Amino acid sequence: MVFTDAMKAVAQKELSDKLKSRWVVVIAAGFALFTVVISYFSGATSGVAGLRSMDATIASLTSLVTYFIPILALTLGGGIIADERDKGTLEIYLSSPMSIGEFITGKFLGLAVALVLSTTAGLGIAGIVIIIKLGFSTVLTYLLFVLNSVFLGLIFLSVSFLVSILFSDRARVIAFTIFLWLFFAVLYDLGLVGLLIITKGVVGNEVFSALLVLNPVDVYRVLNFLSIGELRVFLGLAAVELPGYMNTPVLWVITLLWVVMPLYLSYYFFKKRYLI
């Protein structure tokens, strides 16, 4: 789809609203603080405090990001339809020459830029401290971690658009958003570990690894493990060897599909519901 003036106008409005509300600044500052603190105290359970290595730092930060960014992105885009309806502007958009594709894409791009700015600023500020302490040879590894984190946010922002369109009532959107966050961040992995226990390990690594890609949080986690050279993924107390097909290019294709497919479904259901 060509980037049109209508898409640009909607995207600029969404980004401007977030900048005026200082949402980007607050999230970036909070993210930077949490990142530094967790990085420094990640080894406290073993009696060691302070930055140890980039591998250990990324392993610790992965846990922070898998809880923080999904709920942040889900709440960011969860109210796009309800907010416009409450303000009385949804009908204006629908009656304008702007197409539904331009409306959805413009909204997504504006919020995506706000999310990317807050994520990269927060992780970037903390990253400067971490890299200075651990050495500049760790820059590439940390940049890959930031890139993975940005796309995790884009995935859940895309999912939030679909939720907002399927459940346009604000209360239902909030309830389903919380459920999705719990499901992907906590319950899904508990289910996989339970599957291993129930089947007594009969489920092979191939099947288990295939189930991992159905959860974008696990895809993100595996990408981070691969970036630090770890060929096992840890789920609670379980550790699973990654098969050969679980490599970085394949996981990036899956990541992009997780971004594109919910956004396309948002367009489809929005068009089906509102286009007369």
mmCIF file of C-alpha atoms in Angstrom:
data_model
loop_
_atom_site.group_PDB
_atom_site.id
_atom_site.type_symbol
_atom_site.label_atom_id
_atom_site.label_comp_id
_atom_site.label_asym_id
_atom_site.label_seq_id
_atom_site.Cartn_x
_atom_site.Cartn_y
_atom_site.Cartn_z
ATOM 1 C CA MET A 1 0.000 0.000 0.000
ATOM 2 C CA VAL A 2 1.310 3.461 -0.928
ATOM 3 C CA PHE A 3 1.893 5.873 1.945
ATOM 4 C CA THR A 4 -0.775 8.516 1.262
ATOM 5 C CA ASP A 5 -1.357 11.988 2.676
ATOM 6 C CA ALA A 6 -4.373 10.681 4.613
ATOM 7 C CA MET A 7 -2.285 7.979 6.271
ATOM 8 C CA LYS A 8 0.401 10.546 7.092
ATOM 9 C CA ALA A 9 -2.148 12.900 8.666
ATOM 10 C CA VAL A 10 -3.648 10.176 10.880
ATOM 11 C CA ALA A 11 -0.191 8.918 11.882
ATOM 12 C CA GLN A 12 1.009 12.427 12.758
ATOM 13 C CA LYS A 13 -2.096 13.054 14.877
ATOM 14 C CA GLU A 14 -1.622 9.835 16.856
ATOM 15 C CA LEU A 15 2.071 10.517 17.426
ATOM 16 C CA SER A 16 1.409 14.151 18.333
ATOM 17 C CA ASP A 17 -1.192 13.141 20.925
ATOM 18 C CA LYS A 18 1.273 10.770 22.604
ATOM 19 C CA LEU A 19 4.061 13.347 22.570
ATOM 20 C CA LYS A 20 1.810 16.076 24.010
ATOM 21 C CA SER A 21 0.673 13.777 26.809
ATOM 22 C CA ARG A 22 4.358 13.031 27.550
ATOM 23 C CA TRP A 23 3.528 9.332 27.279
ATOM 24 C CA VAL A 24 6.757 8.667 25.358
ATOM 25 C CA VAL A 25 8.939 10.484 27.911
ATOM 26 C CA VAL A 26 7.366 8.805 30.944
ATOM 27 C CA ILE A 27 7.562 5.292 29.463
ATOM 28 C CA ALA A 28 11.141 5.814 28.264
ATOM 29 C CA ALA A 29 12.280 7.091 31.660
ATOM 30 C CA GLY A 30 10.564 4.265 33.509
ATOM 31 C CA PHE A 31 11.924 1.677 31.109
ATOM 32 C CA ALA A 32 15.469 3.031 31.429
ATOM 33 C CA LEU A 33 15.284 2.940 35.229
ATOM 34 C CA PHE A 34 13.906 -0.609 35.374
ATOM 35 C CA THR A 35 16.463 -1.810 32.821
ATOM 36 C CA VAL A 36 19.454 -0.465 34.772
ATOM 37 C CA VAL A 37 18.170 -1.742 38.124
ATOM 38 C CA ILE A 38 17.353 -5.241 36.861
ATOM 39 C CA SER A 39 20.654 -5.456 34.973
ATOM 40 C CA TYR A 40 22.602 -4.482 38.085
ATOM 41 C CA PHE A 41 20.798 -6.781 40.512
ATOM 42 C CA SER A 42 20.259 -9.740 38.171
ATOM 43 C CA GLY A 43 22.870 -11.760 40.021
ATOM 44 C CA ALA A 44 21.703 -10.882 43.532
ATOM 45 C CA THR A 45 20.188 -14.351 44.083
ATOM 46 C CA SER A 46 23.645 -15.878 43.706
ATOM 47 C CA GLY A 47 25.183 -13.342 46.074
ATOM 48 C CA VAL A 48 26.697 -11.203 43.317
ATOM 49 C CA ALA A 49 25.474 -7.697 42.432
ATOM 50 C CA GLY A 50 26.604 -5.610 39.487
ATOM 51 C CA LEU A 51 26.902 -5.992 35.744
ATOM 52 C CA ARG A 52 28.600 -9.298 34.966
ATOM 53 C CA SER A 53 28.326 -10.085 31.258
ATOM 54 C CA MET A 54 26.146 -9.130 28.317
ATOM 55 C CA ASP A 55 24.776 -12.682 28.047
ATOM 56 C CA ALA A 56 23.573 -12.646 31.660
ATOM 57 C CA THR A 57 22.258 -9.100 31.269
ATOM 58 C CA ILE A 58 20.188 -9.934 28.183
ATOM 59 C CA ALA A 59 18.847 -13.081 29.833
ATOM 60 C CA SER A 60 17.663 -10.965 32.767
ATOM 61 C CA LEU A 61 16.283 -8.154 30.610
ATOM 62 C CA THR A 62 14.367 -10.641 28.476
ATOM 63 C CA SER A 63 12.196 -11.419 31.478
ATOM 64 C CA LEU A 64 11.512 -7.712 32.023
ATOM 65 C CA VAL A 65 10.579 -7.099 28.407
ATOM 66 C CA THR A 66 8.305 -10.141 28.085
ATOM 67 C CA TYR A 67 6.131 -8.762 30.900
ATOM 68 C CA PHE A 68 6.418 -5.025 30.317
ATOM 69 C CA ILE A 69 6.242 -4.441 26.560
ATOM 70 C CA PRO A 70 3.243 -6.698 25.717
ATOM 71 C CA ILE A 71 0.913 -5.056 28.256
ATOM 72 C CA LEU A 72 2.222 -1.634 27.231
ATOM 73 C CA ALA A 73 1.526 -2.259 23.533
ATOM 74 C CA LEU A 74 -1.849 -3.919 24.185
ATOM 75 C CA THR A 75 -3.112 -0.973 26.221
ATOM 76 C CA LEU A 76 -1.678 1.521 23.738
ATOM 77 C CA GLY A 77 -3.753 0.292 20.802
ATOM 78 C CA GLY A 78 -6.634 -1.362 22.627
ATOM 79 C CA GLY A 79 -8.892 1.679 22.605
ATOM 80 C CA ILE A 80 -8.507 3.022 19.077
ATOM 81 C CA ILE A 81 -12.151 2.379 18.148
ATOM 82 C CA ALA A 82 -13.714 3.079 21.550
ATOM 83 C CA ASP A 83 -11.764 6.347 21.881
ATOM 84 C CA GLU A 84 -12.867 7.599 18.460
ATOM 85 C CA ARG A 85 -16.476 6.640 19.156
ATOM 86 C CA ASP A 86 -16.463 8.393 22.555
ATOM 87 C CA LYS A 87 -15.065 11.549 20.967
ATOM 88 C CA GLY A 88 -17.589 11.345 18.118
ATOM 89 C CA THR A 89 -14.856 11.278 15.473
ATOM 90 C CA LEU A 90 -15.305 7.708 14.227
ATOM 91 C CA GLU A 91 -18.250 8.689 12.039
ATOM 92 C CA ILE A 92 -16.217 11.556 10.617
ATOM 93 C CA TYR A 93 -13.442 9.175 9.609
ATOM 94 C CA LEU A 94 -15.922 6.720 8.095
ATOM 95 C CA SER A 95 -17.694 9.412 6.066
ATOM 96 C CA SER A 96 -14.480 10.965 4.767
ATOM 97 C CA PRO A 97 -12.796 10.045 1.457
ATOM 98 C CA MET A 98 -10.166 8.220 3.501
ATOM 99 C CA SER A 99 -10.211 4.450 2.968
ATOM 100 C CA ILE A 100 -10.366 1.965 5.827
ATOM 101 C CA GLY A 101 -6.886 0.752 4.922
ATOM 102 C CA GLU A 102 -5.528 4.286 5.233
ATOM 103 C CA PHE A 103 -7.281 4.761 8.580
ATOM 104 C CA ILE A 104 -5.987 1.511 10.106
ATOM 105 C CA THR A 105 -2.466 1.888 8.697
ATOM 106 C CA GLY A 106 -2.206 5.539 9.736
ATOM 107 C CA LYS A 107 -3.326 4.726 13.265
ATOM 108 C CA PHE A 108 -0.865 1.845 13.491
ATOM 109 C CA LEU A 109 2.092 3.824 12.148
ATOM 110 C CA GLY A 110 1.513 6.745 14.520
ATOM 111 C CA LEU A 111 1.263 4.537 17.600
ATOM 112 C CA ALA A 112 4.116 2.334 16.362
ATOM 113 C CA VAL A 113 6.452 5.329 16.144
ATOM 114 C CA ALA A 114 5.472 6.376 19.686
ATOM 115 C CA LEU A 115 6.092 2.840 20.960
ATOM 116 C CA VAL A 116 9.412 2.516 19.123
ATOM 117 C CA LEU A 117 10.602 5.895 20.409
ATOM 118 C CA SER A 118 9.796 5.042 24.024
ATOM 119 C CA THR A 119 11.294 1.539 23.772
ATOM 120 C CA THR A 120 14.519 2.523 22.021
ATOM 121 C CA ALA A 121 14.993 5.589 24.224
ATOM 122 C CA GLY A 122 14.494 3.609 27.418
ATOM 123 C CA LEU A 123 16.652 0.683 26.382
ATOM 124 C CA GLY A 124 19.141 2.989 24.686
ATOM 125 C CA ILE A 125 19.768 5.133 27.769
ATOM 126 C CA ALA A 126 20.254 2.045 29.886
ATOM 127 C CA GLY A 127 22.300 0.450 27.110
ATOM 128 C CA ILE A 128 24.857 3.248 27.189
ATOM 129 C CA VAL A 129 25.484 2.547 30.876
ATOM 130 C CA ILE A 130 25.641 -1.208 30.306
ATOM 131 C CA ILE A 131 27.944 -1.014 27.269
ATOM 132 C CA ILE A 132 30.349 1.416 28.969
ATOM 133 C CA LYS A 133 30.606 -1.005 31.886
ATOM 134 C CA LEU A 134 30.872 -4.228 29.863
ATOM 135 C CA GLY A 135 32.841 -2.951 26.881
ATOM 136 C CA PHE A 136 32.055 -1.775 23.358
ATOM 137 C CA SER A 137 32.448 -5.287 21.952
ATOM 138 C CA THR A 138 28.951 -5.975 23.305
ATOM 139 C CA VAL A 139 27.264 -3.257 21.219
ATOM 140 C CA LEU A 140 26.010 -5.551 18.442
ATOM 141 C CA THR A 141 24.535 -8.072 20.846
ATOM 142 C CA TYR A 142 22.694 -5.339 22.729
ATOM 143 C CA LEU A 143 21.422 -3.736 19.512
ATOM 144 C CA LEU A 144 19.972 -7.091 18.439
ATOM 145 C CA PHE A 145 18.223 -7.325 21.800
ATOM 146 C CA VAL A 146 16.743 -3.834 21.319
ATOM 147 C CA LEU A 147 15.604 -4.711 17.786
ATOM 148 C CA ASN A 148 13.947 -7.910 19.008
ATOM 149 C CA SER A 149 12.229 -5.941 21.776
ATOM 150 C CA VAL A 150 10.927 -3.342 19.334
ATOM 151 C CA PHE A 151 9.329 -6.005 17.159
ATOM 152 C CA LEU A 152 7.787 -7.692 20.177
ATOM 153 C CA GLY A 153 6.081 -4.386 20.871
ATOM 154 C CA LEU A 154 4.915 -4.082 17.253
ATOM 155 C CA ILE A 155 3.434 -7.582 17.417
ATOM 156 C CA PHE A 156 1.305 -6.788 20.431
ATOM 157 C CA LEU A 157 0.369 -3.380 19.055
ATOM 158 C CA SER A 158 -0.934 -5.172 15.972
ATOM 159 C CA VAL A 159 -2.816 -7.651 18.173
ATOM 160 C CA SER A 160 -4.298 -4.751 20.157
ATOM 161 C CA PHE A 161 -5.809 -3.319 16.970
ATOM 162 C CA LEU A 162 -7.547 -6.608 16.288
ATOM 163 C CA VAL A 163 -8.877 -6.738 19.858
ATOM 164 C CA SER A 164 -10.120 -3.146 19.617
ATOM 165 C CA ILE A 165 -12.068 -3.900 16.451
ATOM 166 C CA LEU A 166 -13.478 -7.251 17.555
ATOM 167 C CA PHE A 167 -14.535 -5.884 20.970
ATOM 168 C CA SER A 168 -15.343 -2.235 20.398
ATOM 169 C CA ASP A 169 -16.878 -1.874 23.888
ATOM 170 C CA ARG A 170 -14.227 -0.416 26.193
ATOM 171 C CA ALA A 171 -14.890 -2.756 29.138
ATOM 172 C CA ARG A 172 -14.611 -5.856 26.937
ATOM 173 C CA VAL A 173 -11.439 -4.523 25.329
ATOM 174 C CA ILE A 174 -9.801 -4.004 28.729
ATOM 175 C CA ALA A 175 -10.863 -7.443 29.983
ATOM 176 C CA PHE A 176 -9.671 -9.274 26.865
ATOM 177 C CA THR A 177 -6.431 -7.272 26.791
ATOM 178 C CA ILE A 178 -5.589 -8.393 30.332
ATOM 179 C CA PHE A 179 -6.464 -11.975 29.423
ATOM 180 C CA LEU A 180 -4.219 -11.908 26.334
ATOM 181 C CA TRP A 181 -1.331 -10.530 28.359
ATOM 182 C CA LEU A 182 -1.716 -13.247 30.996
ATOM 183 C CA PHE A 183 -2.116 -15.921 28.343
ATOM 184 C CA PHE A 184 0.946 -15.072 26.255
ATOM 185 C CA ALA A 185 3.244 -13.908 29.080
ATOM 186 C CA VAL A 186 2.400 -16.541 31.710
ATOM 187 C CA LEU A 187 -0.242 -19.183 31.005
ATOM 188 C CA TYR A 188 1.004 -20.430 27.630
ATOM 189 C CA ASP A 189 4.409 -21.446 28.949
ATOM 190 C CA LEU A 190 2.836 -23.001 32.043
ATOM 191 C CA GLY A 191 0.710 -25.076 29.691
ATOM 192 C CA LEU A 192 3.779 -26.223 27.755
ATOM 193 C CA VAL A 193 5.579 -27.215 30.941
ATOM 194 C CA GLY A 194 2.433 -29.026 32.069
ATOM 195 C CA LEU A 195 2.364 -30.850 28.746
ATOM 196 C CA LEU A 196 5.896 -32.085 29.356
ATOM 197 C CA ILE A 197 4.956 -33.276 32.834
ATOM 198 C CA ILE A 198 1.732 -35.005 31.784
ATOM 199 C CA THR A 199 3.340 -36.780 28.833
ATOM 200 C CA LYS A 200 6.477 -37.516 30.897
ATOM 201 C CA GLY A 201 8.681 -36.034 28.201
ATOM 202 C CA VAL A 202 7.199 -38.116 25.388
ATOM 203 C CA VAL A 203 6.560 -34.934 23.383
ATOM 204 C CA GLY A 204 9.693 -34.485 21.302
ATOM 205 C CA ASN A 205 11.696 -31.322 20.841
ATOM 206 C CA GLU A 206 10.384 -30.945 17.289
ATOM 207 C CA VAL A 207 6.751 -30.788 18.401
ATOM 208 C CA PHE A 208 7.534 -28.741 21.483
ATOM 209 C CA SER A 209 9.541 -26.211 19.474
ATOM 210 C CA ALA A 210 6.746 -25.953 16.915
ATOM 211 C CA LEU A 211 4.380 -25.047 19.753
ATOM 212 C CA LEU A 212 6.755 -22.294 20.847
ATOM 213 C CA VAL A 213 6.308 -20.313 17.622
ATOM 214 C CA LEU A 214 2.564 -20.042 18.302
ATOM 215 C CA ASN A 215 3.427 -17.633 21.114
ATOM 216 C CA PRO A 216 5.141 -14.366 20.037
ATOM 217 C CA VAL A 217 6.664 -14.008 23.502
ATOM 218 C CA ASP A 218 8.424 -17.354 23.089
ATOM 219 C CA VAL A 219 9.580 -16.397 19.591
ATOM 220 C CA TYR A 220 11.098 -13.260 21.101
ATOM 221 C CA ARG A 221 12.683 -15.257 23.914
ATOM 222 C CA VAL A 222 14.233 -17.773 21.502
ATOM 223 C CA LEU A 223 15.611 -14.974 19.297
ATOM 224 C CA ASN A 224 17.371 -13.498 22.323
ATOM 225 C CA PHE A 225 18.790 -16.873 23.357
ATOM 226 C CA LEU A 226 20.119 -17.416 19.841
ATOM 227 C CA SER A 227 21.691 -13.947 19.778
ATOM 228 C CA ILE A 228 23.843 -14.823 22.809
ATOM 229 C CA GLY A 229 24.711 -18.264 21.423
ATOM 230 C CA GLU A 230 22.406 -20.265 23.704
ATOM 231 C CA LEU A 231 20.808 -23.234 21.906
ATOM 232 C CA ARG A 232 18.357 -24.063 24.679
ATOM 233 C CA VAL A 233 15.224 -22.233 25.681
ATOM 234 C CA PHE A 234 14.230 -22.173 29.339
ATOM 235 C CA LEU A 235 10.583 -22.314 30.410
ATOM 236 C CA GLY A 236 10.408 -22.253 34.170
ATOM 237 C CA LEU A 237 12.364 -25.300 35.315
ATOM 238 C CA ALA A 238 12.244 -26.928 31.868
ATOM 239 C CA ALA A 239 14.976 -26.571 29.273
ATOM 240 C CA VAL A 240 14.482 -27.649 25.676
ATOM 241 C CA GLU A 241 17.125 -28.071 23.001
ATOM 242 C CA LEU A 242 16.268 -26.059 19.905
ATOM 243 C CA PRO A 243 16.046 -28.063 16.651
ATOM 244 C CA GLY A 244 17.935 -26.990 13.549
ATOM 245 C CA TYR A 245 14.994 -25.286 11.874
ATOM 246 C CA MET A 246 14.617 -22.894 14.818
ATOM 247 C CA ASN A 247 17.175 -20.472 13.421
ATOM 248 C CA THR A 248 17.191 -16.688 13.283
ATOM 249 C CA PRO A 249 15.931 -16.217 9.664
ATOM 250 C CA VAL A 250 12.959 -18.540 10.223
ATOM 251 C CA LEU A 251 12.093 -16.836 13.508
ATOM 252 C CA TRP A 252 12.254 -13.416 11.859
ATOM 253 C CA VAL A 253 9.796 -14.545 9.186
ATOM 254 C CA ILE A 254 7.470 -15.757 11.950
ATOM 255 C CA THR A 255 7.921 -12.440 13.775
ATOM 256 C CA LEU A 256 6.941 -10.456 10.679
ATOM 257 C CA LEU A 257 3.905 -12.686 10.172
ATOM 258 C CA TRP A 258 2.868 -11.996 13.759
ATOM 259 C CA VAL A 259 3.003 -8.255 12.969
ATOM 260 C CA VAL A 260 1.230 -8.385 9.604
ATOM 261 C CA MET A 261 -1.526 -10.967 10.121
ATOM 262 C CA PRO A 262 -3.368 -9.348 13.095
ATOM 263 C CA LEU A 263 -3.174 -5.992 11.297
ATOM 264 C CA TYR A 264 -4.655 -7.500 8.132
ATOM 265 C CA LEU A 265 -7.406 -9.177 10.152
ATOM 266 C CA SER A 266 -8.093 -5.803 11.781
ATOM 267 C CA TYR A 267 -8.596 -4.291 8.342
ATOM 268 C CA TYR A 268 -10.821 -7.185 7.259
ATOM 269 C CA PHE A 269 -13.123 -7.127 10.295
ATOM 270 C CA PHE A 270 -13.246 -3.329 10.422
ATOM 271 C CA LYS A 271 -14.281 -3.222 6.769
ATOM 272 C CA LYS A 272 -16.842 -5.979 7.303
ATOM 273 C CA ARG A 273 -18.392 -4.224 10.329
ATOM 274 C CA TYR A 274 -18.431 -0.580 9.260
ATOM 275 C CA LEU A 275 -18.397 -0.473 5.475
ATOM 276 C CA ILE A 276 -21.963 -0.157 4.242
#
